[in-house]
PDB file of C-alpha atoms in Angstrom:
ATOM      1  CA  MET F1396     104.543  75.400  86.455  1.00 43.00           C
ATOM      2  CA  LYS F1397     105.155  72.093  88.173  1.00 43.00           C
ATOM      3  CA  ARG F1398     102.035  70.575  89.739  1.00 41.00           C
ATOM      4  CA  ARG F1399     103.537  70.607  93.269  1.00 42.00           C
ATOM      5  CA  ASN F1400     104.410  74.318  93.057  1.00 47.00           C
ATOM      6  CA  PHE F1401     101.037  75.040  91.467  1.00 43.00           C
ATOM      7  CA  ILE F1402      99.214  73.433  94.383  1.00 39.00           C
ATOM      8  CA  LYS F1403     101.448  75.184  96.928  1.00 43.00           C
ATOM      9  CA  GLN F1404     100.908  78.562  95.306  1.00 47.00           C
ATOM     10  CA  THR F1405      97.161  78.039  95.109  1.00 44.00           C
ATOM     11  CA  LEU F1406      97.058  77.025  98.775  1.00 41.00           C
ATOM     12  CA  PHE F1407      98.557  80.360  99.783  1.00 40.00           C
ATOM     13  CA  THR F1408      96.352  82.242  97.339  1.00 40.00           C
ATOM     14  CA  ALA F1409      93.208  80.593  98.667  1.00 42.00           C
ATOM     15  CA  GLY F1410      94.382  80.885 102.251  1.00 41.00           C
ATOM     16  CA  THR F1411      93.712  77.181 102.726  1.00 39.00           C
ATOM     17  CA  LEU F1412      96.579  75.740 104.711  1.00 35.00           C
ATOM     18  CA  SER F1413      94.401  73.662 106.990  1.00 33.00           C
ATOM     19  CA  VAL F1414      91.973  70.896 106.090  1.00 33.00           C
ATOM     20  CA  ALA F1415      90.136  71.100 109.395  1.00 33.00           C
ATOM     21  CA  SER F1416      86.380  71.622 109.191  1.00 34.00           C
ATOM     22  CA  THR F1417      84.991  74.634 111.024  1.00 34.00           C
ATOM     23  CA  GLY F1418      81.398  75.700 111.329  1.00 36.00           C
ATOM     24  CA  ASN F1419      78.508  74.542 109.166  1.00 38.00           C
ATOM     25  CA  PHE F1420      79.436  75.118 105.543  1.00 37.00           C
ATOM     26  CA  PHE F1421      75.967  74.019 104.426  1.00 37.00           C
ATOM     27  CA  PRO F1422      72.835  74.270 106.556  1.00 38.00           C
ATOM     28  CA  ALA F1423      70.860  71.118 107.253  1.00 36.00           C
ATOM     29  CA  ALA F1424      68.224  70.434 104.635  1.00 35.00           C
ATOM     30  CA  GLY F1425      65.213  68.149 104.769  1.00 34.00           C
ATOM     31  CA  GLN F1426      66.194  66.474 108.013  1.00 34.00           C
ATOM     32  CA  ILE F1427      63.637  64.725 110.182  1.00 31.00           C
ATOM     33  CA  ALA F1428      63.744  63.581 113.766  1.00 30.00           C
ATOM     34  CA  GLY F1429      64.264  59.945 114.607  1.00 31.00           C
ATOM     35  CA  LYS F1430      66.337  57.540 116.632  1.00 30.00           C
ATOM     36  CA  THR F1431      69.098  55.501 115.082  1.00 30.00           C
ATOM     37  CA  ALA F1432      69.258  51.746 114.927  1.00 33.00           C
ATOM     38  CA  LEU F1433      71.928  49.155 114.318  1.00 32.00           C
ATOM     39  CA  PRO F1434      71.724  46.254 111.873  1.00 37.00           C
ATOM     40  CA  SER F1435      71.262  42.801 113.328  1.00 35.00           C
ATOM     41  CA  LYS F1436      74.774  41.861 112.250  1.00 34.00           C
ATOM     42  CA  THR F1437      77.590  42.840 109.941  1.00 35.00           C
ATOM     43  CA  SER F1438      80.278  40.968 108.103  1.00 37.00           C
ATOM     44  CA  SER F1439      83.957  41.268 108.923  1.00 37.00           C
ATOM     45  CA  PRO F1440      85.134  44.595 110.374  1.00 37.00           C
ATOM     46  CA  GLU F1441      87.674  44.848 107.579  1.00 42.00           C
ATOM     47  CA  SER F1442      85.101  45.106 104.820  1.00 44.00           C
ATOM     48  CA  GLY F1443      82.461  47.029 106.719  1.00 47.00           C
ATOM     49  CA  ASN F1444      79.785  45.338 104.618  1.00 52.00           C
ATOM     50  CA  LEU F1445      76.307  44.619 105.916  1.00 59.00           C
ATOM     51  CA  ALA F1446      74.236  41.485 106.172  1.00 51.00           C
ATOM     52  CA  ALA F1447      70.508  41.319 105.551  1.00 51.00           C
ATOM     53  CA  GLY F1448      68.123  41.952 108.394  1.00 47.00           C
ATOM     54  CA  VAL F1449      67.262  45.664 108.538  1.00 45.00           C
ATOM     55  CA  SER F1450      65.027  47.332 105.964  1.00 53.00           C
ATOM     56  CA  GLU F1451      63.543  50.360 107.704  1.00 70.00           C
ATOM     57  CA  ASN F1452      65.161  53.777 107.687  1.00 72.00           C
ATOM     58  CA  LYS F1453      65.223  55.189 111.213  1.00 78.00           C
ATOM     59  CA  SER F1454      67.984  57.719 110.580  1.00 84.00           C
ATOM     60  CA  PRO F1455      67.449  61.481 110.139  1.00 92.00           C
ATOM     61  CA  LEU F1456      68.653  61.180 106.529  1.00 96.00           C
ATOM     62  CA  LEU F1457      66.268  60.918 103.602  1.00 97.00           C
ATOM     63  CA  LYS F1458      66.666  58.397 100.764  1.00 98.00           C
ATOM     64  CA  SER F1459      66.931  59.395  97.121  1.00 98.00           C
ATOM     65  CA  ILE F1460      67.851  57.718  93.854  1.00 98.00           C
ATOM     66  CA  MET F1461      69.713  59.159  90.870  1.00 98.00           C
ATOM     67  CA  TRP F1462      67.319  59.294  87.926  1.00 97.00           C
ATOM     68  CA  GLY F1463      69.881  58.081  85.424  1.00 95.00           C
ATOM     69  CA  THR F1464      70.237  54.765  87.279  1.00 96.00           C
ATOM     70  CA  VAL F1465      66.549  53.871  87.104  1.00 96.00           C
ATOM     71  CA  GLY F1466      66.273  51.333  84.289  1.00 94.00           C
ATOM     72  CA  LEU F1467      62.572  50.709  84.809  1.00 94.00           C
ATOM     73  CA  LYS F1468      60.532  51.234  81.637  1.00 93.00           C
ATOM     74  CA  GLY F1469      57.657  53.675  81.541  1.00 96.00           C
ATOM     75  CA  SER F1470      56.773  57.349  81.887  1.00 97.00           C
ATOM     76  CA  VAL F1471      58.209  59.696  84.484  1.00 98.00           C
ATOM     77  CA  LEU F1472      55.065  59.212  86.571  1.00 98.00           C
ATOM     78  CA  GLU F1473      55.210  55.419  86.310  1.00 98.00           C
ATOM     79  CA  LYS F1474      58.850  55.400  87.363  1.00 97.00           C
ATOM     80  CA  CYS F1475      58.151  57.758  90.258  1.00 98.00           C
ATOM     81  CA  LYS F1476      55.344  55.509  91.482  1.00 98.00           C
ATOM     82  CA  ALA F1477      57.699  52.521  91.494  1.00 97.00           C
ATOM     83  CA  ILE F1478      60.424  54.522  93.253  1.00 98.00           C
ATOM     84  CA  LYS F1479      57.980  55.634  95.932  1.00 98.00           C
ATOM     85  CA  ALA F1480      56.636  52.109  96.387  1.00 98.00           C
ATOM     86  CA  ALA F1481      60.197  50.840  96.869  1.00 97.00           C
ATOM     87  CA  GLY F1482      60.601  53.127  99.870  1.00 97.00           C
ATOM     88  CA  PHE F1483      62.528  56.112  98.545  1.00 98.00           C
ATOM     89  CA  ASP F1484      61.756  59.644  99.723  1.00 98.00           C
ATOM     90  CA  GLY F1485      63.063  61.446  96.678  1.00 98.00           C
ATOM     91  CA  ILE F1486      64.712  61.500  93.283  1.00 98.00           C
ATOM     92  CA  GLU F1487      67.671  63.265  91.732  1.00 98.00           C
ATOM     93  CA  PRO F1488      66.297  64.273  88.315  1.00 98.00           C
ATOM     94  CA  ASN F1489      68.543  64.921  85.359  1.00 98.00           C
ATOM     95  CA  SER F1490      68.718  68.467  84.134  1.00 98.00           C
ATOM     96  CA  HIS F1491      66.994  69.347  80.866  1.00 97.00           C
ATOM     97  CA  MET F1492      64.010  67.069  81.517  1.00 97.00           C
ATOM     98  CA  ASP F1493      60.425  68.206  80.942  1.00 97.00           C
ATOM     99  CA  ARG F1494      59.942  70.254  84.101  1.00 98.00           C
ATOM    100  CA  ASN F1495      56.185  70.075  84.170  1.00 98.00           C
ATOM    101  CA  GLU F1496      56.260  66.304  83.783  1.00 98.00           C
ATOM    102  CA  VAL F1497      58.719  65.948  86.660  1.00 98.00           C
ATOM    103  CA  ILE F1498      56.811  68.354  88.909  1.00 98.00           C
ATOM    104  CA  ASP F1499      53.490  66.644  88.219  1.00 98.00           C
ATOM    105  CA  ALA F1500      54.997  63.208  88.953  1.00 98.00           C
ATOM    106  CA  MET F1501      56.496  64.388  92.233  1.00 98.00           C
ATOM    107  CA  LYS F1502      53.213  65.951  93.303  1.00 98.00           C
ATOM    108  CA  ALA F1503      51.310  62.788  92.446  1.00 98.00           C
ATOM    109  CA  THR F1504      53.653  60.506  94.390  1.00 98.00           C
ATOM    110  CA  GLY F1505      54.864  62.718  97.215  1.00 98.00           C
ATOM    111  CA  LEU F1506      58.504  62.345  96.163  1.00 98.00           C
ATOM    112  CA  LYS F1507      60.851  65.300  96.636  1.00 98.00           C
ATOM    113  CA  ALA F1508      63.822  66.377  94.533  1.00 98.00           C
ATOM    114  CA  SER F1509      66.962  65.858  96.588  1.00 98.00           C
ATOM    115  CA  SER F1510      69.128  67.595  93.985  1.00 98.00           C
ATOM    116  CA  VAL F1511      69.588  67.776  90.218  1.00 98.00           C
ATOM    117  CA  CYS F1512      72.308  66.148  88.109  1.00 98.00           C
ATOM    118  CA  ASN F1513      73.684  68.342  85.349  1.00 98.00           C
ATOM    119  CA  SER F1514      73.258  65.870  82.506  1.00 97.00           C
ATOM    120  CA  LYS F1515      75.182  68.033  80.015  1.00 95.00           C
ATOM    121  CA  HIS F1516      78.467  68.685  81.823  1.00 95.00           C
ATOM    122  CA  TRP F1517      80.429  66.056  79.882  1.00 95.00           C
ATOM    123  CA  GLU F1518      79.166  67.446  76.565  1.00 95.00           C
ATOM    124  CA  SER F1519      80.369  70.986  77.280  1.00 96.00           C
ATOM    125  CA  LEU F1520      83.188  70.766  79.785  1.00 97.00           C
ATOM    126  CA  MET F1521      84.083  73.943  81.627  1.00 97.00           C
ATOM    127  CA  SER F1522      87.736  72.975  81.173  1.00 98.00           C
ATOM    128  CA  HIS F1523      87.574  72.807  77.374  1.00 97.00           C
ATOM    129  CA  PRO F1524      90.287  74.775  75.510  1.00 97.00           C
ATOM    130  CA  GLU F1525      87.656  76.488  73.365  1.00 97.00           C
ATOM    131  CA  ALA F1526      85.873  79.394  75.021  1.00 98.00           C
ATOM    132  CA  SER F1527      82.656  78.702  73.090  1.00 98.00           C
ATOM    133  CA  VAL F1528      82.424  75.219  74.617  1.00 98.00           C
ATOM    134  CA  ARG F1529      83.015  76.593  78.107  1.00 98.00           C
ATOM    135  CA  ARG F1530      80.292  79.186  77.490  1.00 98.00           C
ATOM    136  CA  LYS F1531      77.885  76.394  76.582  1.00 98.00           C
ATOM    137  CA  GLY F1532      78.882  74.648  79.791  1.00 98.00           C
ATOM    138  CA  ILE F1533      77.920  77.727  81.790  1.00 98.00           C
ATOM    139  CA  GLU F1534      74.588  77.917  79.966  1.00 98.00           C
ATOM    140  CA  ASN F1535      73.853  74.234  80.659  1.00 98.00           C
ATOM    141  CA  MET F1536      74.689  74.648  84.337  1.00 98.00           C
ATOM    142  CA  THR F1537      72.393  77.655  84.518  1.00 98.00           C
ATOM    143  CA  ILE F1538      69.528  75.530  83.186  1.00 98.00           C
ATOM    144  CA  ALA F1539      70.351  72.800  85.707  1.00 98.00           C
ATOM    145  CA  MET F1540      70.200  75.348  88.539  1.00 98.00           C
ATOM    146  CA  GLU F1541      66.894  76.658  87.228  1.00 98.00           C
ATOM    147  CA  ASP F1542      65.611  73.073  87.160  1.00 98.00           C
ATOM    148  CA  ALA F1543      66.634  72.626  90.785  1.00 98.00           C
ATOM    149  CA  GLN F1544      64.876  75.801  91.812  1.00 97.00           C
ATOM    150  CA  ALA F1545      61.720  74.728  89.967  1.00 98.00           C
ATOM    151  CA  TYR F1546      61.768  71.357  91.752  1.00 98.00           C
ATOM    152  CA  GLY F1547      62.377  72.845  95.182  1.00 98.00           C
ATOM    153  CA  ALA F1548      65.916  71.414  95.399  1.00 98.00           C
ATOM    154  CA  ASP F1549      68.948  73.362  96.598  1.00 97.00           C
ATOM    155  CA  ALA F1550      71.856  71.486  94.986  1.00 98.00           C
ATOM    156  CA  VAL F1551      73.159  70.598  91.526  1.00 98.00           C
ATOM    157  CA  LEU F1552      75.807  67.992  90.724  1.00 98.00           C
ATOM    158  CA  LEU F1553      78.579  69.290  88.476  1.00 98.00           C
ATOM    159  CA  VAL F1554      81.651  67.685  86.921  1.00 97.00           C
ATOM    160  CA  PRO F1555      83.791  70.822  86.485  1.00 96.00           C
ATOM    161  CA  GLY F1556      86.234  69.529  83.902  1.00 97.00           C
ATOM    162  CA  ARG F1557      88.651  66.837  82.794  1.00 97.00           C
ATOM    163  CA  VAL F1558      92.417  66.600  82.482  1.00 98.00           C
ATOM    164  CA  ASP F1559      93.483  64.785  79.302  1.00 96.00           C
ATOM    165  CA  GLU F1560      95.973  64.975  76.450  1.00 96.00           C
ATOM    166  CA  ASN F1561      94.403  68.253  75.317  1.00 93.00           C
ATOM    167  CA  THR F1562      93.869  69.885  78.717  1.00 97.00           C
ATOM    168  CA  ALA F1563      96.651  70.314  81.255  1.00 98.00           C
ATOM    169  CA  TYR F1564      95.935  70.137  84.976  1.00 98.00           C
ATOM    170  CA  GLU F1565      96.588  73.848  85.490  1.00 98.00           C
ATOM    171  CA  ASP F1566      94.320  74.747  82.558  1.00 98.00           C
ATOM    172  CA  CYS F1567      91.529  72.547  83.882  1.00 98.00           C
ATOM    173  CA  TRP F1568      91.834  74.326  87.220  1.00 98.00           C
ATOM    174  CA  LYS F1569      92.000  77.791  85.631  1.00 98.00           C
ATOM    175  CA  TYR F1570      89.168  77.435  83.108  1.00 98.00           C
ATOM    176  CA  SER F1571      86.737  75.616  85.393  1.00 98.00           C
ATOM    177  CA  THR F1572      87.433  78.085  88.198  1.00 98.00           C
ATOM    178  CA  GLU F1573      86.634  80.989  85.903  1.00 98.00           C
ATOM    179  CA  CYS F1574      83.338  79.390  84.879  1.00 98.00           C
ATOM    180  CA  ILE F1575      82.246  78.557  88.415  1.00 98.00           C
ATOM    181  CA  LYS F1576      83.182  82.036  89.633  1.00 98.00           C
ATOM    182  CA  GLU F1577      80.869  83.430  86.975  1.00 98.00           C
ATOM    183  CA  LEU F1578      78.083  81.112  88.151  1.00 98.00           C
ATOM    184  CA  THR F1579      78.550  81.709  91.884  1.00 98.00           C
ATOM    185  CA  PRO F1580      76.570  84.984  92.134  1.00 98.00           C
ATOM    186  CA  LEU F1581      73.634  83.279  90.416  1.00 97.00           C
ATOM    187  CA  ALA F1582      73.918  80.298  92.765  1.00 98.00           C
ATOM    188  CA  GLU F1583      73.837  82.637  95.749  1.00 98.00           C
ATOM    189  CA  LYS F1584      70.861  84.533  94.351  1.00 98.00           C
ATOM    190  CA  MET F1585      68.942  81.328  93.602  1.00 97.00           C
ATOM    191  CA  GLN F1586      70.167  79.641  96.802  1.00 97.00           C
ATOM    192  CA  VAL F1587      71.177  76.570  94.805  1.00 98.00           C
ATOM    193  CA  LYS F1588      74.516  74.950  95.658  1.00 98.00           C
ATOM    194  CA  ILE F1589      77.041  74.061  92.959  1.00 98.00           C
ATOM    195  CA  CYS F1590      78.303  70.669  94.150  1.00 98.00           C
ATOM    196  CA  ILE F1591      81.534  69.402  92.575  1.00 98.00           C
ATOM    197  CA  GLU F1592      81.619  65.612  92.129  1.00 97.00           C
ATOM    198  CA  ASN F1593      84.727  63.473  92.462  1.00 97.00           C
ATOM    199  CA  VAL F1594      84.859  61.385  89.278  1.00 96.00           C
ATOM    200  CA  TRP F1595      87.475  59.660  87.138  1.00 96.00           C
ATOM    201  CA  ASN F1596      88.452  62.865  85.342  1.00 97.00           C
ATOM    202  CA  ASN F1597      92.140  62.999  86.381  1.00 97.00           C
ATOM    203  CA  PHE F1598      91.374  66.133  88.402  1.00 97.00           C
ATOM    204  CA  LEU F1599      91.170  66.919  92.143  1.00 97.00           C
ATOM    205  CA  LEU F1600      92.796  63.624  93.039  1.00 96.00           C
ATOM    206  CA  SER F1601      93.002  64.101  96.796  1.00 96.00           C
ATOM    207  CA  PRO F1602      90.612  65.452  99.433  1.00 97.00           C
ATOM    208  CA  VAL F1603      93.095  68.236 100.167  1.00 97.00           C
ATOM    209  CA  GLU F1604      92.996  69.384  96.533  1.00 97.00           C
ATOM    210  CA  MET F1605      89.207  69.178  96.469  1.00 98.00           C
ATOM    211  CA  ARG F1606      88.902  71.220  99.639  1.00 98.00           C
ATOM    212  CA  MET F1607      91.405  73.776  98.336  1.00 98.00           C
ATOM    213  CA  TYR F1608      89.557  74.032  95.023  1.00 98.00           C
ATOM    214  CA  ILE F1609      86.216  74.621  96.743  1.00 98.00           C
ATOM    215  CA  SER F1610      87.632  77.062  99.293  1.00 98.00           C
ATOM    216  CA  GLN F1611      88.855  79.468  96.625  1.00 97.00           C
ATOM    217  CA  PHE F1612      85.265  80.430  95.774  1.00 98.00           C
ATOM    218  CA  ASN F1613      84.637  81.619  99.329  1.00 97.00           C
ATOM    219  CA  SER F1614      80.930  80.829  99.026  1.00 97.00           C
ATOM    220  CA  ARG F1615      78.627  78.529 100.939  1.00 96.00           C
ATOM    221  CA  TYR F1616      76.971  77.853  97.579  1.00 98.00           C
ATOM    222  CA  VAL F1617      79.965  76.018  96.133  1.00 98.00           C
ATOM    223  CA  GLY F1618      80.730  72.646  97.700  1.00 98.00           C
ATOM    224  CA  SER F1619      81.317  68.953  97.136  1.00 98.00           C
ATOM    225  CA  TYR F1620      79.055  66.245  95.786  1.00 98.00           C
ATOM    226  CA  PHE F1621      80.912  63.319  97.317  1.00 98.00           C
ATOM    227  CA  ASP F1622      80.665  59.910  95.643  1.00 98.00           C
ATOM    228  CA  CYS F1623      81.575  57.012  97.943  1.00 98.00           C
ATOM    229  CA  GLY F1624      82.143  54.442  95.191  1.00 97.00           C
ATOM    230  CA  ASN F1625      84.210  56.514  92.766  1.00 97.00           C
ATOM    231  CA  ILE F1626      86.917  57.080  95.334  1.00 97.00           C
ATOM    232  CA  LEU F1627      87.789  53.413  95.948  1.00 96.00           C
ATOM    233  CA  VAL F1628      90.354  53.306  93.127  1.00 94.00           C
ATOM    234  CA  TYR F1629      92.601  55.862  94.872  1.00 93.00           C
ATOM    235  CA  GLY F1630      91.368  56.340  98.402  1.00 95.00           C
ATOM    236  CA  TRP F1631      88.893  55.631 101.167  1.00 97.00           C
ATOM    237  CA  PRO F1632      85.589  57.503 101.354  1.00 98.00           C
ATOM    238  CA  GLU F1633      85.675  57.926 105.127  1.00 98.00           C
ATOM    239  CA  HIS F1634      88.992  59.781 104.827  1.00 98.00           C
ATOM    240  CA  TRP F1635      87.622  62.137 102.186  1.00 98.00           C
ATOM    241  CA  ILE F1636      84.483  62.862 104.214  1.00 98.00           C
ATOM    242  CA  ALA F1637      86.580  63.694 107.274  1.00 98.00           C
ATOM    243  CA  THR F1638      88.766  66.095 105.263  1.00 98.00           C
ATOM    244  CA  LEU F1639      86.009  67.771 103.244  1.00 98.00           C
ATOM    245  CA  GLY F1640      83.779  68.004 106.296  1.00 96.00           C
ATOM    246  CA  ASN F1641      81.131  70.683 106.046  1.00 95.00           C
ATOM    247  CA  GLN F1642      81.992  71.433 102.429  1.00 97.00           C
ATOM    248  CA  ILE F1643      79.974  68.361 101.419  1.00 98.00           C
ATOM    249  CA  GLY F1644      76.593  69.390 100.052  1.00 98.00           C
ATOM    250  CA  ARG F1645      75.359  65.992  98.845  1.00 98.00           C
ATOM    251  CA  ILE F1646      76.513  62.369  98.897  1.00 98.00           C
ATOM    252  CA  HIS F1647      76.179  59.569  96.347  1.00 98.00           C
ATOM    253  CA  VAL F1648      75.950  56.087  97.822  1.00 98.00           C
ATOM    254  CA  LYS F1649      77.634  53.661  95.456  1.00 97.00           C
ATOM    255  CA  GLU F1650      79.520  50.386  95.801  1.00 97.00           C
ATOM    256  CA  PHE F1651      82.805  49.250  94.277  1.00 97.00           C
ATOM    257  CA  SER F1652      84.850  46.045  94.385  1.00 97.00           C
ATOM    258  CA  ARG F1653      88.615  46.376  94.106  1.00 96.00           C
ATOM    259  CA  GLN F1654      88.960  42.626  93.614  1.00 96.00           C
ATOM    260  CA  ILE F1655      86.622  42.577  90.616  1.00 97.00           C
ATOM    261  CA  ALA F1656      88.321  45.679  89.207  1.00 96.00           C
ATOM    262  CA  ASP F1657      91.744  44.064  89.507  1.00 96.00           C
ATOM    263  CA  LYS F1658      90.570  40.947  87.658  1.00 96.00           C
ATOM    264  CA  GLN F1659      88.171  42.355  85.074  1.00 97.00           C
ATOM    265  CA  GLY F1660      89.111  45.991  84.607  1.00 96.00           C
ATOM    266  CA  ARG F1661      88.416  49.156  86.547  1.00 94.00           C
ATOM    267  CA  TRP F1662      84.871  49.778  85.332  1.00 95.00           C
ATOM    268  CA  ALA F1663      83.864  46.227  86.250  1.00 96.00           C
ATOM    269  CA  GLY F1664      84.430  47.164  89.880  1.00 96.00           C
ATOM    270  CA  PHE F1665      80.988  48.744  89.903  1.00 96.00           C
ATOM    271  CA  ASN F1666      79.373  45.403  89.036  1.00 95.00           C
ATOM    272  CA  VAL F1667      78.597  44.541  92.636  1.00 96.00           C
ATOM    273  CA  LYS F1668      75.492  45.041  94.735  1.00 96.00           C
ATOM    274  CA  LEU F1669      75.317  47.724  97.371  1.00 97.00           C
ATOM    275  CA  THR F1670      76.819  46.489 100.682  1.00 97.00           C
ATOM    276  CA  GLU F1671      78.720  43.665  98.913  1.00 96.00           C
ATOM    277  CA  GLY F1672      81.810  45.584  97.794  1.00 97.00           C
ATOM    278  CA  ASP F1673      84.735  47.246  99.539  1.00 97.00           C
ATOM    279  CA  VAL F1674      83.176  50.432 100.908  1.00 98.00           C
ATOM    280  CA  ARG F1675      83.492  50.308 104.695  1.00 97.00           C
ATOM    281  CA  TRP F1676      79.999  51.563 105.423  1.00 98.00           C
ATOM    282  CA  LYS F1677      80.353  51.556 109.188  1.00 98.00           C
ATOM    283  CA  GLU F1678      83.306  53.930 108.987  1.00 98.00           C
ATOM    284  CA  VAL F1679      81.648  55.980 106.241  1.00 98.00           C
ATOM    285  CA  MET F1680      78.464  56.472 108.230  1.00 97.00           C
ATOM    286  CA  SER F1681      80.461  57.415 111.308  1.00 97.00           C
ATOM    287  CA  GLU F1682      82.086  60.274 109.373  1.00 98.00           C
ATOM    288  CA  ILE F1683      78.784  61.234 107.763  1.00 97.00           C
ATOM    289  CA  LYS F1684      77.217  61.549 111.191  1.00 97.00           C
ATOM    290  CA  ARG F1685      80.084  63.766 112.330  1.00 96.00           C
ATOM    291  CA  HIS F1686      80.324  66.055 109.311  1.00 96.00           C
ATOM    292  CA  TYR F1687      77.381  65.922 106.907  1.00 96.00           C
ATOM    293  CA  SER F1688      74.286  68.119 107.126  1.00 93.00           C
ATOM    294  CA  GLY F1689      72.935  67.798 103.580  1.00 93.00           C
ATOM    295  CA  GLY F1690      69.913  65.777 104.682  1.00 95.00           C
ATOM    296  CA  TRP F1691      69.919  63.272 101.779  1.00 97.00           C
ATOM    297  CA  LEU F1692      71.742  60.123 100.723  1.00 98.00           C
ATOM    298  CA  THR F1693      71.282  59.381  97.030  1.00 98.00           C
ATOM    299  CA  THR F1694      71.998  56.011  95.430  1.00 97.00           C
ATOM    300  CA  GLU F1695      73.868  55.846  92.142  1.00 96.00           C
ATOM    301  CA  GLN F1696      73.922  52.092  92.015  1.00 92.00           C
ATOM    302  CA  GLY F1697      73.481  49.873  89.013  1.00 84.00           C
ATOM    303  CA  ASN F1698      70.500  49.848  86.722  1.00 77.00           C
ATOM    304  CA  SER F1699      67.315  49.160  88.686  1.00 90.00           C
ATOM    305  CA  SER F1700      65.111  47.747  85.947  1.00 92.00           C
ATOM    306  CA  THR F1701      62.331  46.103  87.978  1.00 95.00           C
ATOM    307  CA  PRO F1702      60.244  47.012  91.050  1.00 96.00           C
ATOM    308  CA  GLU F1703      61.914  44.135  92.869  1.00 96.00           C
ATOM    309  CA  GLU F1704      65.398  45.518  92.155  1.00 96.00           C
ATOM    310  CA  LEU F1705      64.327  48.953  93.321  1.00 97.00           C
ATOM    311  CA  LYS F1706      62.991  47.500  96.562  1.00 97.00           C
ATOM    312  CA  ASP F1707      66.179  45.498  97.108  1.00 97.00           C
ATOM    313  CA  LEU F1708      68.264  48.635  96.579  1.00 97.00           C
ATOM    314  CA  SER F1709      66.070  50.581  98.991  1.00 97.00           C
ATOM    315  CA  ASP F1710      66.424  47.875 101.635  1.00 97.00           C
ATOM    316  CA  ARG F1711      70.193  47.799 101.213  1.00 97.00           C
ATOM    317  CA  LEU F1712      70.336  51.553 101.653  1.00 97.00           C
ATOM    318  CA  ASP F1713      68.281  51.164 104.821  1.00 97.00           C
ATOM    319  CA  ARG F1714      70.891  48.782 106.211  1.00 96.00           C
ATOM    320  CA  ILE F1715      73.538  51.412 105.587  1.00 97.00           C
ATOM    321  CA  LEU F1716      71.403  54.131 107.152  1.00 97.00           C
ATOM    322  CA  ALA F1717      70.929  51.947 110.217  1.00 96.00           C
ATOM    323  CA  LEU F1718      74.606  52.565 110.987  1.00 95.00           C
ATOM    324  CA  TYR F1719      74.015  56.298 111.391  1.00 92.00           C
TER     325      TYR F1719
END
């Protein structure tokens, strides 16, 4: 089946002929009251980047950091202490960590778990041609959801599959859909959202496709984990947020430079500090304010290897939050 006909057929099957957002797909989580503030100044309107000057979060959104990006040496507790001192409210632990160690560290520091990242999804892709690999993927996701429940979080990041020379687009859609449909009743029972991330996996390449893919599950416990930086190679994050709307369960804050990517290769585009790339944060935050009720913004930015780098990242996130 040609990809265009496949998408058209699936649209009618899912009953998703409109990309308009209606209602609250996800309830608000972890939100706090507070007035918004604006940064002292911004750079050119075209880039939407932010200048220094604001370092206090006055938005209703809480600040988290993806565990895999914390390069600081030390135990889980030592890292959590540094994260808390830098001004973050929470962490996004990897799945398959020592649960007791994570829970004890969060209790000791007051940090909360914003969500959990399934750290095994690339190892056992739900789109793999072999059923045994897909079964392992389901088992790994189950553990990740159990981790989230243990940490008091209600969302898990999942990469559902990958299109490559061994896996056709239709097969990736079919196999991953089957796996997620099997997991959905458990997600509903546990009240833990399965949040599909947009990554460079040659799959779900437009916000319309992503929304269509999510809609077929007909469950408030399957949604999007939207990554602002990943999308810069083939789109604009503010457009995706507007289209996905209330399907977005969590958001990754990440920067990307198209200019660096063009000169040094695509992956090099991530080698830029938050607020110094091509994400138009003013426009992004405008759409977040209109559509997003997930309560958290989580950084997936670089490799914060010192307390000073963590604090700088926290301050930069504050300047973005000030646009809320």
